[in-house]
């Protein structure tokens, strides 16, 4: 099943996606790689590749990377064999031109819209901590690592993302409203949209996700 995760910054898309990989494997018996364009950009920045050098200032400011760069990246990723059984696209598409381009090179089965009020976004991003090595998400209040600053899963350094600074968060919310939220109607119009209440604690969001896809009911 080819899935798109839509929703504002901090809605919990990445957190849920890592759990959804396991859920889909068990329910459908097929691997569904979690493909996050944000994570691909952050890893390019960490490695100092030409792509990383090109996009660093854009990510730090909370603006979007240009459509063509992002589309080319996703097109190449979706050409790999591991997506044959399906995939989870987290953070792509983010503009109408990206969605139109995606329709030209891949089928979309469902677009899940993670719905959450702005106040919860600010609370989640304000406390987000991320492992620099494996990318696992923690939260300073809701989901602390056992040892401060150290990832429970791989022992990597847990840090605060540069784009979680308050001014960058405000910019990301503005960009989301003007450029990404129109995708909700885009996919609704195609009969592919499912709303998922992303406000409750993670375990409940997992149940909402399963219900949305008719898994385990
Ligand atoms: P990206 O990495 O995609 O950032 P985002 O969409 O802004 O999403 P986030 O990663 O901030 O949030 P999330 O919804 O995954 O929440 P999370 O699970 O971490 O993109 C970063 C940048 O890359 C963009 O700004 C742009 O510059 C560029 N980019 C990426 N894609 C692009 C594209 N297609 N086109 C152009 N540019 C692009 O959760 C947040 C926190 O809340 C965590 O601490 C977590 O532990 C906690 N949490 C999660 N769920 C819950 C819950 N249910 N209850 C309590 N706490 C929770």
CSV table of C-alpha atoms and ligand atoms in Angstrom, one decimal:
chain,number,residue,atom,x,y,z
A,1,UNK,CA,0.0,0.0,0.0
A,2,UNK,CA,1.4,3.4,-1.0
A,3,UNK,CA,0.7,5.9,1.8
A,4,UNK,CA,1.3,9.6,2.2
A,5,UNK,CA,1.5,11.2,5.7
A,6,UNK,CA,0.2,14.8,5.6
A,7,UNK,CA,0.0,17.2,8.5
A,8,UNK,CA,1.6,20.2,10.1
A,9,UNK,CA,5.1,20.2,11.5
A,10,UNK,CA,5.1,18.4,14.8
A,11,UNK,CA,1.9,16.5,14.2
A,12,UNK,CA,3.7,13.3,14.9
A,13,UNK,CA,4.1,12.0,11.4
A,14,UNK,CA,7.6,10.7,11.9
A,15,UNK,CA,6.9,9.2,15.2
A,16,UNK,CA,3.9,7.3,13.9
A,17,UNK,CA,5.6,6.3,10.7
A,18,UNK,CA,8.3,4.3,12.5
A,19,UNK,CA,5.5,2.4,14.3
A,20,UNK,CA,3.5,2.1,11.1
A,21,UNK,CA,6.4,0.2,9.4
A,22,UNK,CA,6.0,-2.6,12.0
A,23,UNK,CA,2.2,-2.5,11.9
A,24,UNK,CA,2.1,-2.8,8.1
A,25,UNK,CA,4.7,-5.6,8.0
A,26,UNK,CA,2.6,-7.6,10.5
A,27,UNK,CA,-0.8,-6.8,8.9
A,28,UNK,CA,0.2,-7.0,5.2
A,29,UNK,CA,3.4,-9.1,5.3
A,30,UNK,CA,5.2,-6.5,3.1
A,31,UNK,CA,7.9,-4.0,3.9
A,32,UNK,CA,6.8,-0.4,3.7
A,33,UNK,CA,10.0,1.8,4.0
A,34,UNK,CA,9.5,5.1,5.8
A,35,UNK,CA,10.7,7.7,3.4
A,36,UNK,CA,11.1,11.2,5.0
A,37,UNK,CA,12.3,14.0,2.8
A,38,UNK,CA,13.2,16.0,5.8
A,39,UNK,CA,15.3,13.1,7.2
A,40,UNK,CA,17.0,12.7,3.8
A,41,UNK,CA,17.9,16.5,3.7
A,42,UNK,CA,19.1,16.4,7.3
A,43,UNK,CA,21.4,13.4,6.6
A,44,UNK,CA,22.8,15.2,3.5
A,45,UNK,CA,23.5,18.2,5.7
A,46,UNK,CA,25.2,16.1,8.3
A,47,UNK,CA,27.4,14.4,5.7
A,48,UNK,CA,28.2,17.7,4.0
A,49,UNK,CA,27.2,16.5,0.5
A,50,UNK,CA,26.5,19.0,-2.3
A,51,UNK,CA,22.7,18.5,-1.6
A,52,UNK,CA,23.3,19.2,2.1
A,53,UNK,CA,25.3,22.4,1.4
A,54,UNK,CA,22.5,23.5,-1.0
A,55,UNK,CA,19.6,23.0,1.5
A,56,UNK,CA,21.1,23.7,4.9
A,57,UNK,CA,20.1,27.4,5.1
A,58,UNK,CA,16.6,26.6,3.7
A,59,UNK,CA,15.9,24.0,6.4
A,60,UNK,CA,17.2,26.3,9.2
A,61,UNK,CA,14.9,29.1,8.0
A,62,UNK,CA,11.8,26.9,7.9
A,63,UNK,CA,11.2,27.5,4.2
A,64,UNK,CA,10.7,24.7,1.6
A,65,UNK,CA,13.4,23.3,-0.6
A,66,UNK,CA,12.6,24.0,-4.3
A,67,UNK,CA,10.1,21.6,-5.9
A,68,UNK,CA,12.4,20.2,-8.6
A,69,UNK,CA,15.2,19.2,-6.2
A,70,UNK,CA,12.7,17.5,-4.0
A,71,UNK,CA,10.7,15.8,-6.8
A,72,UNK,CA,14.0,14.4,-8.4
A,73,UNK,CA,15.0,13.0,-5.0
A,74,UNK,CA,11.7,11.2,-4.4
A,75,UNK,CA,11.5,9.9,-7.9
A,76,UNK,CA,14.9,8.4,-7.6
A,77,UNK,CA,14.0,6.9,-4.1
A,78,UNK,CA,10.8,5.4,-5.4
A,79,UNK,CA,12.6,3.7,-8.2
A,80,UNK,CA,14.3,1.3,-5.7
A,81,UNK,CA,13.2,-2.3,-5.3
A,82,UNK,CA,12.4,-2.0,-1.6
A,83,UNK,CA,9.2,0.0,-2.3
A,84,UNK,CA,7.6,-2.7,-4.4
A,85,UNK,CA,5.3,-3.8,-1.5
A,86,UNK,CA,4.4,-0.2,-0.6
A,87,UNK,CA,5.9,2.8,1.2
A,88,UNK,CA,5.2,5.6,3.6
A,89,UNK,CA,6.0,9.0,2.3
A,90,UNK,CA,6.4,11.4,5.2
A,91,UNK,CA,6.8,15.1,4.3
A,92,UNK,CA,6.2,14.7,0.6
A,93,UNK,CA,4.4,16.0,-1.3
A,94,UNK,CA,4.3,19.4,0.3
A,95,UNK,CA,3.0,21.5,-2.5
A,96,UNK,CA,0.5,21.0,-5.3
A,97,UNK,CA,3.2,20.8,-8.0
A,98,UNK,CA,4.9,18.1,-6.0
A,99,UNK,CA,1.6,16.1,-5.7
A,100,UNK,CA,1.0,16.5,-9.4
A,101,UNK,CA,4.6,15.3,-10.2
A,102,UNK,CA,4.1,12.3,-7.8
A,103,UNK,CA,1.0,11.3,-9.7
A,104,UNK,CA,3.1,11.0,-12.8
A,105,UNK,CA,5.5,8.4,-11.4
A,106,UNK,CA,3.7,6.6,-8.6
A,107,UNK,CA,0.2,5.5,-7.5
A,108,UNK,CA,-1.0,6.8,-4.2
A,109,UNK,CA,-3.4,4.5,-2.3
A,110,UNK,CA,-4.2,6.7,0.8
A,111,UNK,CA,-3.3,10.1,2.1
A,112,UNK,CA,-3.5,10.2,5.9
A,113,UNK,CA,-4.1,13.7,7.3
A,114,UNK,CA,-2.7,14.0,10.8
A,115,UNK,CA,-5.0,16.5,12.4
A,116,UNK,CA,-3.8,18.5,15.4
A,117,UNK,CA,-4.4,22.0,16.9
A,118,UNK,CA,-1.6,24.6,16.7
A,119,UNK,CA,-1.2,24.7,20.5
A,120,UNK,CA,-0.2,21.0,20.5
A,121,UNK,CA,2.2,21.6,17.6
A,122,UNK,CA,4.0,24.2,19.6
A,123,UNK,CA,4.1,22.0,22.7
A,124,UNK,CA,5.5,19.0,20.7
A,125,UNK,CA,8.1,20.9,18.7
A,126,UNK,CA,9.2,22.9,21.8
A,127,UNK,CA,10.1,19.6,23.5
A,128,UNK,CA,11.3,17.5,20.6
A,129,UNK,CA,14.7,15.8,20.9
A,130,UNK,CA,16.1,13.8,18.1
A,131,UNK,CA,18.9,11.2,17.8
A,132,UNK,CA,21.6,12.5,15.5
A,133,UNK,CA,22.6,8.9,14.6
A,134,UNK,CA,19.3,6.9,14.0
A,135,UNK,CA,16.8,9.8,13.9
A,136,UNK,CA,14.6,8.4,16.7
A,137,UNK,CA,12.2,11.1,18.1
A,138,UNK,CA,12.0,11.8,21.8
A,139,UNK,CA,10.2,14.5,23.8
A,140,UNK,CA,11.5,16.4,26.8
A,141,UNK,CA,8.2,15.8,28.7
A,142,UNK,CA,6.2,13.0,26.9
A,143,UNK,CA,9.0,10.6,25.9
A,144,UNK,CA,12.4,11.2,27.6
A,145,UNK,CA,15.4,9.1,26.8
A,146,UNK,CA,16.4,7.0,29.8
A,147,UNK,CA,19.7,8.8,30.0
A,148,UNK,CA,19.7,12.5,29.3
A,149,UNK,CA,21.2,13.3,25.8
A,150,UNK,CA,21.7,9.6,24.9
A,151,UNK,CA,19.5,7.6,22.5
A,152,UNK,CA,17.9,4.5,24.0
A,153,UNK,CA,18.1,2.7,20.7
A,154,UNK,CA,21.6,3.3,19.3
A,155,UNK,CA,23.5,5.3,22.0
A,156,UNK,CA,23.7,8.3,19.6
A,157,UNK,CA,23.7,11.9,20.7
A,158,UNK,CA,20.2,13.4,21.3
A,159,UNK,CA,19.9,17.0,20.1
A,160,UNK,CA,17.5,19.8,19.4
A,161,UNK,CA,16.8,20.4,15.6
A,162,UNK,CA,17.9,23.8,14.3
A,163,UNK,CA,14.5,24.3,12.8
A,164,UNK,CA,12.7,23.8,16.2
A,165,UNK,CA,13.8,27.4,17.2
A,166,UNK,CA,10.6,29.4,17.8
A,167,UNK,CA,11.1,31.7,14.8
A,168,UNK,CA,11.7,28.8,12.4
A,169,UNK,CA,8.6,27.0,13.8
A,170,UNK,CA,6.4,30.0,13.1
A,171,UNK,CA,7.8,30.1,9.5
A,172,UNK,CA,7.1,26.4,9.1
A,173,UNK,CA,3.5,26.8,10.3
A,174,UNK,CA,3.0,29.7,7.8
A,175,UNK,CA,4.5,27.7,5.0
A,176,UNK,CA,2.3,24.7,6.0
A,177,UNK,CA,-0.9,26.8,5.9
A,178,UNK,CA,-0.1,28.5,2.6
A,179,UNK,CA,1.6,25.7,0.6
A,180,UNK,CA,0.9,22.3,2.1
A,181,UNK,CA,-2.7,22.5,3.6
A,182,UNK,CA,-4.2,22.8,0.1
A,183,UNK,CA,-3.1,19.2,-0.4
A,184,UNK,CA,-5.9,18.1,2.0
A,185,UNK,CA,-8.5,19.2,-0.5
A,186,UNK,CA,-6.4,17.9,-3.4
A,187,UNK,CA,-6.5,14.3,-2.0
A,188,UNK,CA,-10.0,14.6,-0.7
A,189,UNK,CA,-11.1,15.5,-4.2
A,190,UNK,CA,-9.5,12.3,-5.4
A,191,UNK,CA,-11.3,10.2,-2.7
A,192,UNK,CA,-8.0,9.3,-1.1
A,193,UNK,CA,-8.0,11.4,2.1
A,194,UNK,CA,-8.5,9.9,5.6
A,195,UNK,CA,-8.4,12.2,8.6
A,196,UNK,CA,-6.5,10.8,11.7
A,197,UNK,CA,-6.9,12.5,15.0
A,198,UNK,CA,-3.2,13.0,16.0
A,199,UNK,CA,-4.0,15.0,19.2
A,200,UNK,CA,-4.0,12.1,21.8
A,201,UNK,CA,-1.0,10.2,23.2
A,202,UNK,CA,1.0,8.1,20.8
A,203,UNK,CA,-0.6,4.7,21.7
A,204,UNK,CA,-4.1,6.2,20.9
A,205,UNK,CA,-2.8,7.7,17.6
A,206,UNK,CA,-1.5,4.2,16.7
A,207,UNK,CA,-5.1,2.9,17.2
A,208,UNK,CA,-6.6,5.8,15.2
A,209,UNK,CA,-4.1,5.0,12.4
A,210,UNK,CA,-5.1,1.2,12.4
A,211,UNK,CA,-8.8,2.1,12.4
A,212,UNK,CA,-8.3,4.5,9.5
A,213,UNK,CA,-6.8,1.7,7.4
A,214,UNK,CA,-9.1,-1.0,8.7
A,215,UNK,CA,-6.2,-2.9,10.3
A,216,UNK,CA,-7.0,-5.3,13.2
A,217,UNK,CA,-10.7,-4.5,13.4
B,1,LIG,P1,10.4,17.5,8.0
B,1,LIG,O1,11.4,16.8,8.7
B,1,LIG,O2,9.4,16.8,7.1
B,1,LIG,O3,9.6,18.3,9.1
B,1,LIG,P2,8.0,18.6,9.4
B,1,LIG,O4,7.0,18.1,8.3
B,1,LIG,O5,8.0,20.0,9.7
B,1,LIG,O6,7.7,17.5,10.4
B,1,LIG,P3,8.4,17.3,11.7
B,1,LIG,O7,9.5,16.3,11.4
B,1,LIG,O8,8.7,18.6,12.3
B,1,LIG,O9,7.2,16.7,12.6
B,1,LIG,P4,6.5,15.4,12.6
B,1,LIG,O10,5.1,15.5,12.2
B,1,LIG,O11,7.3,14.3,12.0
B,1,LIG,O12,6.5,15.2,14.2
B,1,LIG,P5,7.4,14.2,15.1
B,1,LIG,O13,7.0,12.8,14.9
B,1,LIG,O14,8.8,14.5,15.0
B,1,LIG,O15,11.0,18.7,7.1
B,1,LIG,C1,12.0,19.5,7.6
B,1,LIG,C2,12.3,20.6,6.5
B,1,LIG,O16,12.8,19.9,5.3
B,1,LIG,C3,11.2,21.4,6.0
B,1,LIG,O17,10.9,22.5,6.8
B,1,LIG,C4,11.7,21.8,4.6
B,1,LIG,O18,12.7,22.8,4.7
B,1,LIG,C5,12.4,20.5,4.1
B,1,LIG,N1,11.5,19.6,3.4
B,1,LIG,C6,11.1,18.4,3.8
B,1,LIG,N2,10.3,17.9,2.9
B,1,LIG,C7,10.1,18.8,1.9
B,1,LIG,C8,9.4,18.8,0.7
B,1,LIG,N3,8.6,17.8,0.3
B,1,LIG,N4,9.5,19.9,-0.1
B,1,LIG,C9,10.3,21.0,0.3
B,1,LIG,N5,11.0,21.0,1.4
B,1,LIG,C10,10.9,19.9,2.2
B,1,LIG,O19,6.8,14.6,16.6
B,1,LIG,C11,7.2,15.9,17.1
B,1,LIG,C12,7.4,15.7,18.6
B,1,LIG,O20,6.2,15.4,19.3
B,1,LIG,C13,8.4,14.6,19.0
B,1,LIG,O21,9.2,15.1,20.1
B,1,LIG,C14,7.6,13.4,19.4
B,1,LIG,O22,8.2,12.6,20.4
B,1,LIG,C15,6.3,14.1,20.0
B,1,LIG,N6,5.1,13.4,19.7
B,1,LIG,C16,4.7,12.8,18.5
B,1,LIG,N7,3.5,12.3,18.6
B,1,LIG,C17,3.1,12.5,19.9
B,1,LIG,C18,1.9,12.3,20.6
B,1,LIG,N8,0.9,11.6,20.0
B,1,LIG,N9,1.8,12.7,21.9
B,1,LIG,C19,2.8,13.4,22.5
B,1,LIG,N10,3.9,13.7,21.8
B,1,LIG,C20,4.1,13.3,20.6
